[in-house]
Short mmCIF file of C-alpha atoms in Angstrom, two decimals:
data_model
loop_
_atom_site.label_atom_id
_atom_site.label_comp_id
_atom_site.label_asym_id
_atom_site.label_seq_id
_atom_site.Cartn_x
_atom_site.Cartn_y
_atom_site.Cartn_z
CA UNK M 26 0.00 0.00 0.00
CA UNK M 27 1.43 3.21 -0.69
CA UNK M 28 0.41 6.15 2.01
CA UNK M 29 -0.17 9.27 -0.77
CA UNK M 30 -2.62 12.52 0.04
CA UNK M 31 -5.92 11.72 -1.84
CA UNK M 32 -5.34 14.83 -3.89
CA UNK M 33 -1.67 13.77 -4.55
CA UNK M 34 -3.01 10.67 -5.75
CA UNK M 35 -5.50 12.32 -7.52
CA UNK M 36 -2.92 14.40 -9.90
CA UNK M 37 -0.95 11.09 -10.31
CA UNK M 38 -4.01 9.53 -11.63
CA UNK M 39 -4.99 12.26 -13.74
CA UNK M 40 -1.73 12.77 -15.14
CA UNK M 41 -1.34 9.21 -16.09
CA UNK M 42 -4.63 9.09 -18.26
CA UNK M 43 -4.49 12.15 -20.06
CA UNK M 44 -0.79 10.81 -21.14
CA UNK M 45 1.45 13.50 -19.11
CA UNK M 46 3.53 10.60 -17.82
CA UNK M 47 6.75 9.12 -19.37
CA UNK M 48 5.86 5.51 -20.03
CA UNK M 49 8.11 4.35 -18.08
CA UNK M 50 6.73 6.29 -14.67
CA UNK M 51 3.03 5.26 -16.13
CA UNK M 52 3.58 1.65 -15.70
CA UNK M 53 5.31 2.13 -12.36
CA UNK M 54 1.76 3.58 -11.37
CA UNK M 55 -0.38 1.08 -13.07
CA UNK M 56 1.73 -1.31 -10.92
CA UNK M 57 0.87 0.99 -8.28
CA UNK M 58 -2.81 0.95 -8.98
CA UNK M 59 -2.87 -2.55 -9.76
CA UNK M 60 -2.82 -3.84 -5.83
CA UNK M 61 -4.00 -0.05 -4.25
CA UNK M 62 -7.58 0.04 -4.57
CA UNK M 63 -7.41 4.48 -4.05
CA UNK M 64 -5.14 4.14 -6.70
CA UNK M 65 -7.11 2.06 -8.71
CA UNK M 66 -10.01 4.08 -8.19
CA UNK M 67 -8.90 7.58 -8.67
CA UNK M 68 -7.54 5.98 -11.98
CA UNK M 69 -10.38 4.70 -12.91
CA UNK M 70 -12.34 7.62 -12.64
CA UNK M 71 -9.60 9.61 -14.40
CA UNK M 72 -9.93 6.64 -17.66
CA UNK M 73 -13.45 7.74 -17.91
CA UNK M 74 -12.68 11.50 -18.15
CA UNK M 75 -10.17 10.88 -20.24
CA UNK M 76 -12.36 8.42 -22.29
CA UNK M 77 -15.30 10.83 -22.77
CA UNK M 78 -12.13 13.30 -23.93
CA UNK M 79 -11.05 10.83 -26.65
CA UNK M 80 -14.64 10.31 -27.88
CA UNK M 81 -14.27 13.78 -29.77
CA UNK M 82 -12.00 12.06 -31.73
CA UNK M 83 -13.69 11.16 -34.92
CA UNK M 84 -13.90 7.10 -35.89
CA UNK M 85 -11.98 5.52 -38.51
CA UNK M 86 -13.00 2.18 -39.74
CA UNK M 87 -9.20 -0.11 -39.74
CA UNK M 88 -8.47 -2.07 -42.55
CA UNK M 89 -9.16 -5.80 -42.61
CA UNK M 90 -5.24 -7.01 -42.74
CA UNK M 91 -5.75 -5.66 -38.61
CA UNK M 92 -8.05 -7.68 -37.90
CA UNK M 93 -6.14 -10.67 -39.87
CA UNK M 94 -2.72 -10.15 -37.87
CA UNK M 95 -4.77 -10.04 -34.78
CA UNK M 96 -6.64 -13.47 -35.53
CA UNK M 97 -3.34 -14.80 -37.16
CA UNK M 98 -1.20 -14.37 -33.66
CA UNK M 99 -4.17 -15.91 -31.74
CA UNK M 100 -5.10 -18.41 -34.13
CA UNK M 101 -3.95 -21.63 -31.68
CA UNK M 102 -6.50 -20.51 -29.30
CA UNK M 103 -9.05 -20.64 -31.69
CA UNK M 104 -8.16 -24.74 -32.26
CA UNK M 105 -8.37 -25.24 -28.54
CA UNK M 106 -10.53 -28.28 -27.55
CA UNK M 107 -13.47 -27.78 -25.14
CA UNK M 108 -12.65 -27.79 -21.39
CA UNK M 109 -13.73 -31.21 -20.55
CA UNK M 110 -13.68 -32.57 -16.92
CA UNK M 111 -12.20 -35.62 -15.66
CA UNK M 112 -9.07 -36.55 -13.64
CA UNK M 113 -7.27 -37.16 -16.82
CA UNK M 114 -7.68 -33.70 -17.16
CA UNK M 115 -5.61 -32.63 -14.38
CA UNK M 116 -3.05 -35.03 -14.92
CA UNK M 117 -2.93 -33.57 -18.64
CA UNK M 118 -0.41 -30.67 -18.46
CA UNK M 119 1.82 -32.82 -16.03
CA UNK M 120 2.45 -35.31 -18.16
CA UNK M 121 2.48 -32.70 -21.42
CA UNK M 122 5.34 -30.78 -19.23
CA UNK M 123 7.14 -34.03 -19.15
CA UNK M 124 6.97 -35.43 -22.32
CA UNK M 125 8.44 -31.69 -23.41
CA UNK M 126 11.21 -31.94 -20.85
CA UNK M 127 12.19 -35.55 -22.43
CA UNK M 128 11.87 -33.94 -25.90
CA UNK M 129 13.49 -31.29 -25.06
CA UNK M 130 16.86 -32.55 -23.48
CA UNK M 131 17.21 -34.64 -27.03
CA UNK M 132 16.66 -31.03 -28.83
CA UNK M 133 19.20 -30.03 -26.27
CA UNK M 134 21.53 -32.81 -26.39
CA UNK M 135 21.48 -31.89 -30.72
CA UNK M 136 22.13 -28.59 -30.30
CA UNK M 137 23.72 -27.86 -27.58
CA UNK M 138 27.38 -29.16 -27.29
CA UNK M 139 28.87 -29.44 -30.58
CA UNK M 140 30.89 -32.70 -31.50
CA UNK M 141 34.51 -31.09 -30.90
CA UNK M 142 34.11 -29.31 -28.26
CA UNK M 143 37.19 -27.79 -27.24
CA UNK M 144 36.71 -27.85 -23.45
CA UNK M 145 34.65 -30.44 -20.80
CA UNK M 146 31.74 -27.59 -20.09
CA UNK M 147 30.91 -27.31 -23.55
CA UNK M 148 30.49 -30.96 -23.83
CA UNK M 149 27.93 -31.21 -21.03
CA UNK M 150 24.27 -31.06 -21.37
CA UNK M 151 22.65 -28.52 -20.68
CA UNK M 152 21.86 -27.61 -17.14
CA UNK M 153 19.13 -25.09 -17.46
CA UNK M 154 16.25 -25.54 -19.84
CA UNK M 155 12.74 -23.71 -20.62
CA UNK M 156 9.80 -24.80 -22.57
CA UNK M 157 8.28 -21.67 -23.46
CA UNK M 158 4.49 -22.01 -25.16
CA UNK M 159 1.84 -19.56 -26.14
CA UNK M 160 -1.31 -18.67 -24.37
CA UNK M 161 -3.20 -21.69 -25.88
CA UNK M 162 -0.54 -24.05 -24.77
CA UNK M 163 1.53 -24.54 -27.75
CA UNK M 164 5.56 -24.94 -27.51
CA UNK M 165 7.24 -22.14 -29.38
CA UNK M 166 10.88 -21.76 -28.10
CA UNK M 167 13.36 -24.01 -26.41
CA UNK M 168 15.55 -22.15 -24.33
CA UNK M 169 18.61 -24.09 -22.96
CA UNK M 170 22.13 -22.89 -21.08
CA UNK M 171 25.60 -24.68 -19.20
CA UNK M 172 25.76 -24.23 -15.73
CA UNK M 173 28.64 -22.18 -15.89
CA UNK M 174 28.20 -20.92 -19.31
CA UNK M 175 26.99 -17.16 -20.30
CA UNK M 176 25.54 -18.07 -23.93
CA UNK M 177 21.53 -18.71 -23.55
CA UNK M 178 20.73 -21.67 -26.84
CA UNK M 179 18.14 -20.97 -28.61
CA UNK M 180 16.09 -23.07 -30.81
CA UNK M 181 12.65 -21.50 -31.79
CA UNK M 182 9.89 -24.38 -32.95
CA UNK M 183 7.62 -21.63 -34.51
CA UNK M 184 9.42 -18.07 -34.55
CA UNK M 185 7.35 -14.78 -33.61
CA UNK M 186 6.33 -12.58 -36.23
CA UNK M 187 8.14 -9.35 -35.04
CA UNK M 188 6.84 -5.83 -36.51
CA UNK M 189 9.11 -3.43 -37.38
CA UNK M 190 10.20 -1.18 -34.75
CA UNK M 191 9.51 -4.11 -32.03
CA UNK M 192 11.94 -6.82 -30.72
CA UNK M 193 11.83 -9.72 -28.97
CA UNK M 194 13.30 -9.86 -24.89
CA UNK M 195 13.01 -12.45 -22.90
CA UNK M 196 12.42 -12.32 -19.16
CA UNK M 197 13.59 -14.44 -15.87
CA UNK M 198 10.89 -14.49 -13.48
CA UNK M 199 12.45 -15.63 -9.66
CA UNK M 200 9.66 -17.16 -7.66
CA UNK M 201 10.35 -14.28 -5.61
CA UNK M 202 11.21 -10.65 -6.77
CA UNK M 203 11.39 -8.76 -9.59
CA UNK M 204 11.80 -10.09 -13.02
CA UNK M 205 14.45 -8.94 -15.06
CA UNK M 206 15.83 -9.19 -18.88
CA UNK M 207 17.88 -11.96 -19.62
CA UNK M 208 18.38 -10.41 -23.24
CA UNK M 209 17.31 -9.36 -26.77
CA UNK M 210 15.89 -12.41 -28.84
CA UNK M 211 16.79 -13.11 -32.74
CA UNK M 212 13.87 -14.82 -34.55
CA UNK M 213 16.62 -17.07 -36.26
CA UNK M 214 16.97 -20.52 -35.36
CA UNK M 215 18.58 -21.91 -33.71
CA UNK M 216 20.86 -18.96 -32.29
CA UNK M 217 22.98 -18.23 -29.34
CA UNK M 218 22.19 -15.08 -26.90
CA UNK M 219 25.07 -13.68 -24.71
CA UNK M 220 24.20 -13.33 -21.20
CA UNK M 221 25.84 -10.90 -18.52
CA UNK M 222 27.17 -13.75 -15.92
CA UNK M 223 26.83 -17.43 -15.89
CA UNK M 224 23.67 -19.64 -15.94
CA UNK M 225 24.23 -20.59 -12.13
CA UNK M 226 24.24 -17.06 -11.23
CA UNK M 227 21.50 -15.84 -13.36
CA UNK M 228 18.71 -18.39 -13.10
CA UNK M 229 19.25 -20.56 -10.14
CA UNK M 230 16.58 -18.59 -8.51
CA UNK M 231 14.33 -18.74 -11.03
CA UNK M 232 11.61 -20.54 -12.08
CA UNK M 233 9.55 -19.15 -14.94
CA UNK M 234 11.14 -17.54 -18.25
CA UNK M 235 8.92 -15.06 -20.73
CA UNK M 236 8.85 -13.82 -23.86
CA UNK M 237 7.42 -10.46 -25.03
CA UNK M 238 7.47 -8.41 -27.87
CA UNK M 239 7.96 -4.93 -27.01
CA UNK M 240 8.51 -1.67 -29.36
CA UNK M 241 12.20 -1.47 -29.48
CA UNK M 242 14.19 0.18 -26.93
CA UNK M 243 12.24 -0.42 -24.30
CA UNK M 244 13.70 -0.28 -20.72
CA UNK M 245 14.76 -3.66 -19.26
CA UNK M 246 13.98 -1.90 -15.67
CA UNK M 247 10.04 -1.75 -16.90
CA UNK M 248 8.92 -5.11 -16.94
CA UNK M 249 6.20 -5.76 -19.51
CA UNK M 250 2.86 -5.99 -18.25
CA UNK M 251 1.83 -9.07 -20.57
CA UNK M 252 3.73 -11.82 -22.08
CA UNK M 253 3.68 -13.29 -25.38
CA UNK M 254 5.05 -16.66 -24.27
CA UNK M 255 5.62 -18.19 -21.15
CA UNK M 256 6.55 -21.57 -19.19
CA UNK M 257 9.18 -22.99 -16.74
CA UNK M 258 12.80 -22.90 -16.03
CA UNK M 259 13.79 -25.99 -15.05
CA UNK M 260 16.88 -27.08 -13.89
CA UNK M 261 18.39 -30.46 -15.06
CA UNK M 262 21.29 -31.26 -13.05
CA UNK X 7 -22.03 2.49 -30.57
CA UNK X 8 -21.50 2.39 -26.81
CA UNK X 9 -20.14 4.64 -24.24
CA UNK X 10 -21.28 7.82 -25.89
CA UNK X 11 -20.49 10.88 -24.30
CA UNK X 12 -23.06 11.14 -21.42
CA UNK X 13 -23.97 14.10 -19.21
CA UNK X 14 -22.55 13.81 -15.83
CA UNK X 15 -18.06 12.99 -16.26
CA UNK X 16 -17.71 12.32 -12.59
CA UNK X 17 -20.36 9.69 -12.12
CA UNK X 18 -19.29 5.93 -12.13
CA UNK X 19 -21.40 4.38 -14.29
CA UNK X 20 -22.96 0.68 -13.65
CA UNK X 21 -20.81 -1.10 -16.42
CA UNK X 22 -22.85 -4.09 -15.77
CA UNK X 23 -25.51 -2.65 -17.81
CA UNK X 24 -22.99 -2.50 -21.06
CA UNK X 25 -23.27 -4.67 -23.53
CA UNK X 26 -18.94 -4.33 -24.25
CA UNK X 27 -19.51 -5.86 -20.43
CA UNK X 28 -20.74 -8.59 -21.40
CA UNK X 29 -18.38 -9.45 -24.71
CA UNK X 30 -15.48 -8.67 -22.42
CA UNK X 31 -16.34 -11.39 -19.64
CA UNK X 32 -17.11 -13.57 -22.71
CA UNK X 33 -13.70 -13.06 -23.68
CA UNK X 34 -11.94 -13.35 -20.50
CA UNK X 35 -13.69 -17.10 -20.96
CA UNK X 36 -11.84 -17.83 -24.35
CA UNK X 37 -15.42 -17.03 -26.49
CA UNK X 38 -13.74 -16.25 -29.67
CA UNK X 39 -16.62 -14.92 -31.49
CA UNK X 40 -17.15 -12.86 -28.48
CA UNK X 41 -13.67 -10.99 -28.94
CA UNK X 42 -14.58 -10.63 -32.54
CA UNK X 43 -17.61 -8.46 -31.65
CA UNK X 44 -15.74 -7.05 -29.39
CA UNK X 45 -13.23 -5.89 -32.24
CA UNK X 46 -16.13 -4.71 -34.79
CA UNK X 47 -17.97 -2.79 -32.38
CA UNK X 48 -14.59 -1.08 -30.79
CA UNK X 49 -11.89 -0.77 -33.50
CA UNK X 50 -13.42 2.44 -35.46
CA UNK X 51 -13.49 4.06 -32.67
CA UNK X 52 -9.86 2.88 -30.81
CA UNK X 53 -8.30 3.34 -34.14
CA UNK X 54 -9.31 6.98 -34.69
CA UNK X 55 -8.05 7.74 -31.32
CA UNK X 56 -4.47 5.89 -32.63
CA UNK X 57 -4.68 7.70 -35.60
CA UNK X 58 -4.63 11.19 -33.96
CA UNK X 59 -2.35 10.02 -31.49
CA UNK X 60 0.52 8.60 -33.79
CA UNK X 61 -0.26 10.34 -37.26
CA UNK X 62 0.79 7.45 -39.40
CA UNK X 63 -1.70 4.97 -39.94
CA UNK X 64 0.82 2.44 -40.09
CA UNK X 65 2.07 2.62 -36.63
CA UNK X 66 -1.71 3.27 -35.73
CA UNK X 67 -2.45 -0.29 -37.34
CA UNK X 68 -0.16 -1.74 -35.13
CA UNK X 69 -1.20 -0.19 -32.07
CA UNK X 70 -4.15 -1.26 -32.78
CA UNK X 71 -3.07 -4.92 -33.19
CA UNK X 72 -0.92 -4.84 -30.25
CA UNK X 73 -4.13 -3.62 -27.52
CA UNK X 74 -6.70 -6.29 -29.28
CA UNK X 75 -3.74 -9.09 -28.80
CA UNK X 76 -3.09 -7.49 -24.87
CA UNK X 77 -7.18 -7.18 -24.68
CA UNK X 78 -7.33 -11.10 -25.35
CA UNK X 79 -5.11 -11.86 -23.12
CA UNK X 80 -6.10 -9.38 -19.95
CA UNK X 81 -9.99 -9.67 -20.37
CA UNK X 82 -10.28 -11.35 -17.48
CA UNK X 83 -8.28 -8.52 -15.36
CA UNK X 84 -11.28 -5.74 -16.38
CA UNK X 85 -13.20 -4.80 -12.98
CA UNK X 86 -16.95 -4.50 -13.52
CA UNK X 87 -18.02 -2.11 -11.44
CA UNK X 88 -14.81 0.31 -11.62
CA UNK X 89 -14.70 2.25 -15.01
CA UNK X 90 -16.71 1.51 -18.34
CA UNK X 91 -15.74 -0.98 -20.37
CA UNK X 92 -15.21 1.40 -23.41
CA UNK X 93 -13.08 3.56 -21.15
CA UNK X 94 -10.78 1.01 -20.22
CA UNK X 95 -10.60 -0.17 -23.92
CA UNK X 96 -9.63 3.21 -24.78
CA UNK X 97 -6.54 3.53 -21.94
CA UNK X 98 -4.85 0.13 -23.57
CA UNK X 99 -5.20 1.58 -26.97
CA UNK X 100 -4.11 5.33 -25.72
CA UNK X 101 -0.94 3.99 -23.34
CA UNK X 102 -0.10 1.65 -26.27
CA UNK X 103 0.04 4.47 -29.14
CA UNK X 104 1.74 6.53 -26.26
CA UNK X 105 4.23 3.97 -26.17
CA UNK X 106 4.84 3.52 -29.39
CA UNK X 107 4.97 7.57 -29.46
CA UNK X 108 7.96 7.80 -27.46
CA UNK X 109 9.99 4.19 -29.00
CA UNK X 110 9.30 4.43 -32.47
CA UNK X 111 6.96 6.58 -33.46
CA UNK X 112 8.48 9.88 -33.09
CA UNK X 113 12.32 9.53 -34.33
CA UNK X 114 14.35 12.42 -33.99
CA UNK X 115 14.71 12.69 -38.08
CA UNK X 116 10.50 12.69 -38.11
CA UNK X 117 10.68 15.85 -36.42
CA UNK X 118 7.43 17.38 -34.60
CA UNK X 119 4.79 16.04 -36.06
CA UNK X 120 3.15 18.13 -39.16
CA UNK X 121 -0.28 19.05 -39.21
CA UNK X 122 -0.88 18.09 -42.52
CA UNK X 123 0.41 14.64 -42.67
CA UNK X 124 -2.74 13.39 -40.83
CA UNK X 125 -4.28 14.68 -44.10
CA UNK X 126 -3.31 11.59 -45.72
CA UNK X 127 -5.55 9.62 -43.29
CA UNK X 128 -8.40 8.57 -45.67
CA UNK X 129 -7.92 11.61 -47.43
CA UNK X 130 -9.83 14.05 -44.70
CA UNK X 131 -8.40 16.40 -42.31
CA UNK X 132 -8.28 15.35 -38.67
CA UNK X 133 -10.02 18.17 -36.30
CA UNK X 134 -7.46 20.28 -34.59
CA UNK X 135 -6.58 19.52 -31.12
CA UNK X 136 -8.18 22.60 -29.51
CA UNK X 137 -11.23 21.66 -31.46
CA UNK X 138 -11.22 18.61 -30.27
CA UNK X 139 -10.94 19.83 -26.23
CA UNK X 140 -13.92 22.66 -27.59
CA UNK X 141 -16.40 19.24 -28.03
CA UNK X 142 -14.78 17.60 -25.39
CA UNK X 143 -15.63 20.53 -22.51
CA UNK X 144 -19.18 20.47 -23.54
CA UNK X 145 -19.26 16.96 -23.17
CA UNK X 146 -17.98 17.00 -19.68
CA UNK X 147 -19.90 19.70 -18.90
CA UNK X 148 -16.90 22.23 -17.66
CA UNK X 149 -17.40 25.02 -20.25
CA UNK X 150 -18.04 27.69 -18.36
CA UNK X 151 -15.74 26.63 -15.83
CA UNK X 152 -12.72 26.06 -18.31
CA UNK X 153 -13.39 29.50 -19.91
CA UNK X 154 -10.75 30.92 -17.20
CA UNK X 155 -8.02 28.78 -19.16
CA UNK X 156 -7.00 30.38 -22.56
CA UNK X 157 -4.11 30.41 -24.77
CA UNK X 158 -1.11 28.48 -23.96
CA UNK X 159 -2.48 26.65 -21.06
CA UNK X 160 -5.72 25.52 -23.23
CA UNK X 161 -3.38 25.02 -26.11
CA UNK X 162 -0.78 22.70 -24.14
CA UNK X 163 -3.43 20.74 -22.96
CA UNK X 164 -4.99 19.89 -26.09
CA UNK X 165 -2.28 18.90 -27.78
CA UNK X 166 -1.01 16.62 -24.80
CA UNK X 167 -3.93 14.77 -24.73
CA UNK X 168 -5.08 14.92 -28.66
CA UNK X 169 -1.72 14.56 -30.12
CA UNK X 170 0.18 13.03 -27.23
CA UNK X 171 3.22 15.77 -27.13
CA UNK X 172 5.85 15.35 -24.39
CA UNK X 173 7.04 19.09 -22.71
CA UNK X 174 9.83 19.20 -24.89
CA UNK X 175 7.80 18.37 -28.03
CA UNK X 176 5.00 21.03 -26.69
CA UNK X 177 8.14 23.44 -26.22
CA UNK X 178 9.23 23.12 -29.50
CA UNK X 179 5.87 23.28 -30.95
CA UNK X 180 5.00 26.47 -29.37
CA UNK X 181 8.49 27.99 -29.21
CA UNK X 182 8.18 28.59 -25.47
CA UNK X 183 10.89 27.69 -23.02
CA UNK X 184 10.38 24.45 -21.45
CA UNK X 185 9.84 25.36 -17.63
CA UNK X 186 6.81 27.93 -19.31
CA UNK X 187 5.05 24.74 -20.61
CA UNK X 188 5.25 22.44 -17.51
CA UNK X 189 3.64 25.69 -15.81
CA UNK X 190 0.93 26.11 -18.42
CA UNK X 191 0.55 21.83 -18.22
CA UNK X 192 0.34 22.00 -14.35
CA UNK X 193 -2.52 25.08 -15.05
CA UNK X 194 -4.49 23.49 -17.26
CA UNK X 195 -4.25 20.37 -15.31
CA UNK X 196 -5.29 21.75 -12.33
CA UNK X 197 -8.25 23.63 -13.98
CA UNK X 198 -9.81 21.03 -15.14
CA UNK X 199 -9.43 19.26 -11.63
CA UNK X 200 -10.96 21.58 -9.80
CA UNK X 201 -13.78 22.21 -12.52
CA UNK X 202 -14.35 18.75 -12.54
CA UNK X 203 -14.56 18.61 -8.47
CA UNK X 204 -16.71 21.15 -8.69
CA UNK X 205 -19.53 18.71 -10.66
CA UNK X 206 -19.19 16.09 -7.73
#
C-alpha cells in the first residue's frame, strides 16, 4: 500500500490518463494501482474522463489485414478443444510438461554441445532448460544454457512474427522478486544469446522464463505488463 | 455504438448494464466470437483515437493490433463495477500508441509532427486539437468553468492529450521555453481538476 494525500493521488491519476507521464513512470503507477484500490479508483475515474475526452475524436473504420494479424497471432487458441472434466484432465499438463522436458533434453543434447568441443563444459548437457508455449498451450521456443556458461541456446519451434520497430526480450521471473531481462531475442533458429554472468548465477533462482514483444528500446527496468510466451525454467542437473 | 459521451463525467457508471460488459467477460472465458464483436464494435473508434495520437496509420495499425492481442489476453483482469468498459478499452489503446509515441513513433529525423500529414488519413483532415478539447468541454460539462483557461495553457493541454506531445515536443511546438510549458501543463491540469470537483 502506498500512504499518498488523496489529492496527490489524484494528480498522479490524472496525469497518467491524459498521457502527461513518461511511459516508463506510467507503468510504475499502473503497478501501483494494480494492488491499491485508491489508486485504482482515482484511476479509474480519471480513464473515464479521459475516455469521454477521446470520444471527440472522430472514428476511422481499420483495414481488414488488422483484424487478420490479430486473428493470425491468436489463431492456436481458436483450435483449442473444449474444457472437458475428468481426472485425466488434471493429470494432462503434467504429463504434457514431461513429455516436453524428455523432448526437449534430445533437442538439447542436438544442439547444444557441438561434436569437438574444445573444453569439458561445452560438452555437457545442458543444465538449465525452458519450454516456453503460447497462451493456448503450444511450444514455441526451447531455451537451454551450461551451468557455468553465459551463452543462452536458442532453438525457436515456430518463430514470432516481429513488426518493425519491435523486438523480442526475454524475461527471468524468480519465484520471488522482480523479473528482469535476460536479453534481446533473434527470430533465427537456432541462435545463441550472450548473457551478462553465468547460468548458475543468473537463473538458479528462477523458475519461470517469458517472452514479449515490445517496441524497441524499451527499458529492461520496466517489466512488460503481458507476455507473449511463457513456461518454466527448469533445472536439469 | 457504446459509451457515448453522457452528461454527468464524474459519475461511475454501472458497467454491468454494457453490452462491451458482457463481450469482455465472454472473452476473458476464451469465447472467440465474443472478442470478434468485441473488435467490430470497438476498432473504429480505438483506431481513430491511434490515428490522432501517432499520425501514421501504419504505426496506428499496429497499435491497434498490439491492444486487441493485450485485450485477449487481460480480459479477465477488467473490474466491472470500476470504469466503463469502453473507457478502459480506450486507456490500452491510448498507453499503447503513447508507447509507441515515445519508442518508435516519433524519431528524432520525423521531427514534430506536421499538421498536414494526418491529411493523408483517408484523405480528410483530422479536427485540430483545440477543437477537439472545444467538443470535449461540452461533453464533460466544464465550459463555463474552463473558460478561465486560454491560450497556452488551453493550447498545451490539447495537444497533450489529442496529439500526445511530451514538454519538450510542446516546447518546440510552441516555441516557449520548457519550464513555461510544464507551468501552463500544471494550469491546465489543475483547472480542469478543480472544474471537474466542482460537478461532484
Amino acid at each position: 500500500m502506498i500512504a499518498l494525500p488523496e489529492s496527490r493521488l489524484d494528480e498522479l491519476a490524472a496525469r497518467c490518463a491524459l498521457g502527461l507521464m513518461t511511459p516508463r513512470v506510467r507503468r510504475r503507477f499502473l503497478r501501483i494501482a494494480a494492488r491499491d484500490p485508491a489508486a485504482f479508483e482515482a484511476l479509474a475515474r480519471w480513464e473515464e474522463t479521459a475516455a469521454r475526452m477521446a470520444m471527440a475524436v472522430p472514428e476511422i473504420a481499420p483495414p481488414a489485414a488488422v483484424w487478420r494479424a490479430i486473428d493470425a497471432r491468436l489463431a492456436p487458441a481458436a483450435q483449442a478443444a473444449p474444457v472437458r472434466r475428468g481426472w485425466l484432465d488434471w493429470l494432462r499438463p503434467a504429463l504434457g510438461f514431461a513429455l516436453v522436458m524428455v523432448l526437449a533434453a534430445g533437442l538439447v543434447q542436438m544442439i547444444g554441445p557441438r561434436p569437438m568441443a574444445p573444453n569439458l563444459e561445452q560438452a555437457l548437457p545442458a543444465s538449465y532448460v525452458g519450454i516456453l508455449a503460447d497462451a493456448s498451450g503450444r511450444a514455441r521456443l526451447l531455451v537451454s544454457s551450461q551451468r557455468h556458461g553465459r551463452t543462452l541456446h536458442l532453438k525457436w519451434l515456430s518463430p514470432p512474427e516481429v513488426p518493425p520497430g519491435m523486438q523480442v526480450e526475454l524475461w527471468a521471473l524468480p519465484a520471488e522478486g522482480d523479473g528482469f531481462r535476460l536479453g534481446i531475442l533473434p527470430t533465427s533458429t537456432p541462435a545463441e544469446v550472450a548473457m551478462a554472468d553465468t547460468s548458475e548465477a543468473l537463473l538458479s533462482r528462477v523458475t519461470r522464463l517469458a517472452v514479449a514483444i515490445r517496441p524497441a528500446a524499451s527499458e529492461a527496468s520496466a517489466p512488460p505488463v503481458t507476455f507473449d510466451l511463457t513456461g518454466h525454467c527448469a533445472k536439469l542437473w | 455504438m457504446t459509451g457515448s459521451i453522457g452528461p454527468d463525467s464524474r459519475r461511475m457508471p454501472d458497467p454491468t448494464l454494457d453490452p462491451l460488459a458482457d463481450l469482455l467477460a465472454r472473452t476473458a472465458l476464451g469465447d472467440r466470437a465474443a472478442f470478434r464483436m468485441l473488435y467490430d464494435t470497438t476498432a473504429p473508434r480505438l483506431f481513430g483515437i491511434a490515428v490522432g495520437l501517432l499520425r501514421r496509420r501504419e504505426l496506428a495499425e499496429e497499435a491497434l493490433q498490439e491492444s486487441f492481442v493485450q485485450i485477449w489476453h487481460r480480459a479477465a483482469s477488467y473490474r466491472p463495477g470500476s470504469a466503463q468498459p469502453i473507457s478502459w478499452l480506450i486507456a490500452i489503446v491510448r498507453n499503447q500508441a503513447l508507447d509507441r509515441l515515445r519508442y518508435a513513433g516519433r524519431r528524432p529525423e520525423d521531427g514534430l509532427p506536421d499538421e498536414d500529414e494526418i491529411a493523408d488519413v483517408d484523405g480528410e483532415s483530422h479536427p485540430d486539437p483545440l477543437a477537439l478539447l472545444e467538443q470535449s468541454v461540452d461533453a464533460l460539462q466544464v465550459r463555463t468553468c474552463l473558460d478561465d483557461l486560454q491560450g497556452s495553457p488551453r493550447q498545451c493541454l490539447a495537444l497533450a492529450f489529442y496529439r500526445g506531445l511530451s514538454h519538450s515536443e510542446l516546447a518546440n511546438h510552441l516555441d516557449a521555453p520548457l519550464g513555461s510549458v510544464k507551468v501552463w501543463l500544471r494550469r491546465g491540469l489543475d483547472r480542469l481538476r478543480r472544474c471537474l470537483e466542482a460537478l461532484t
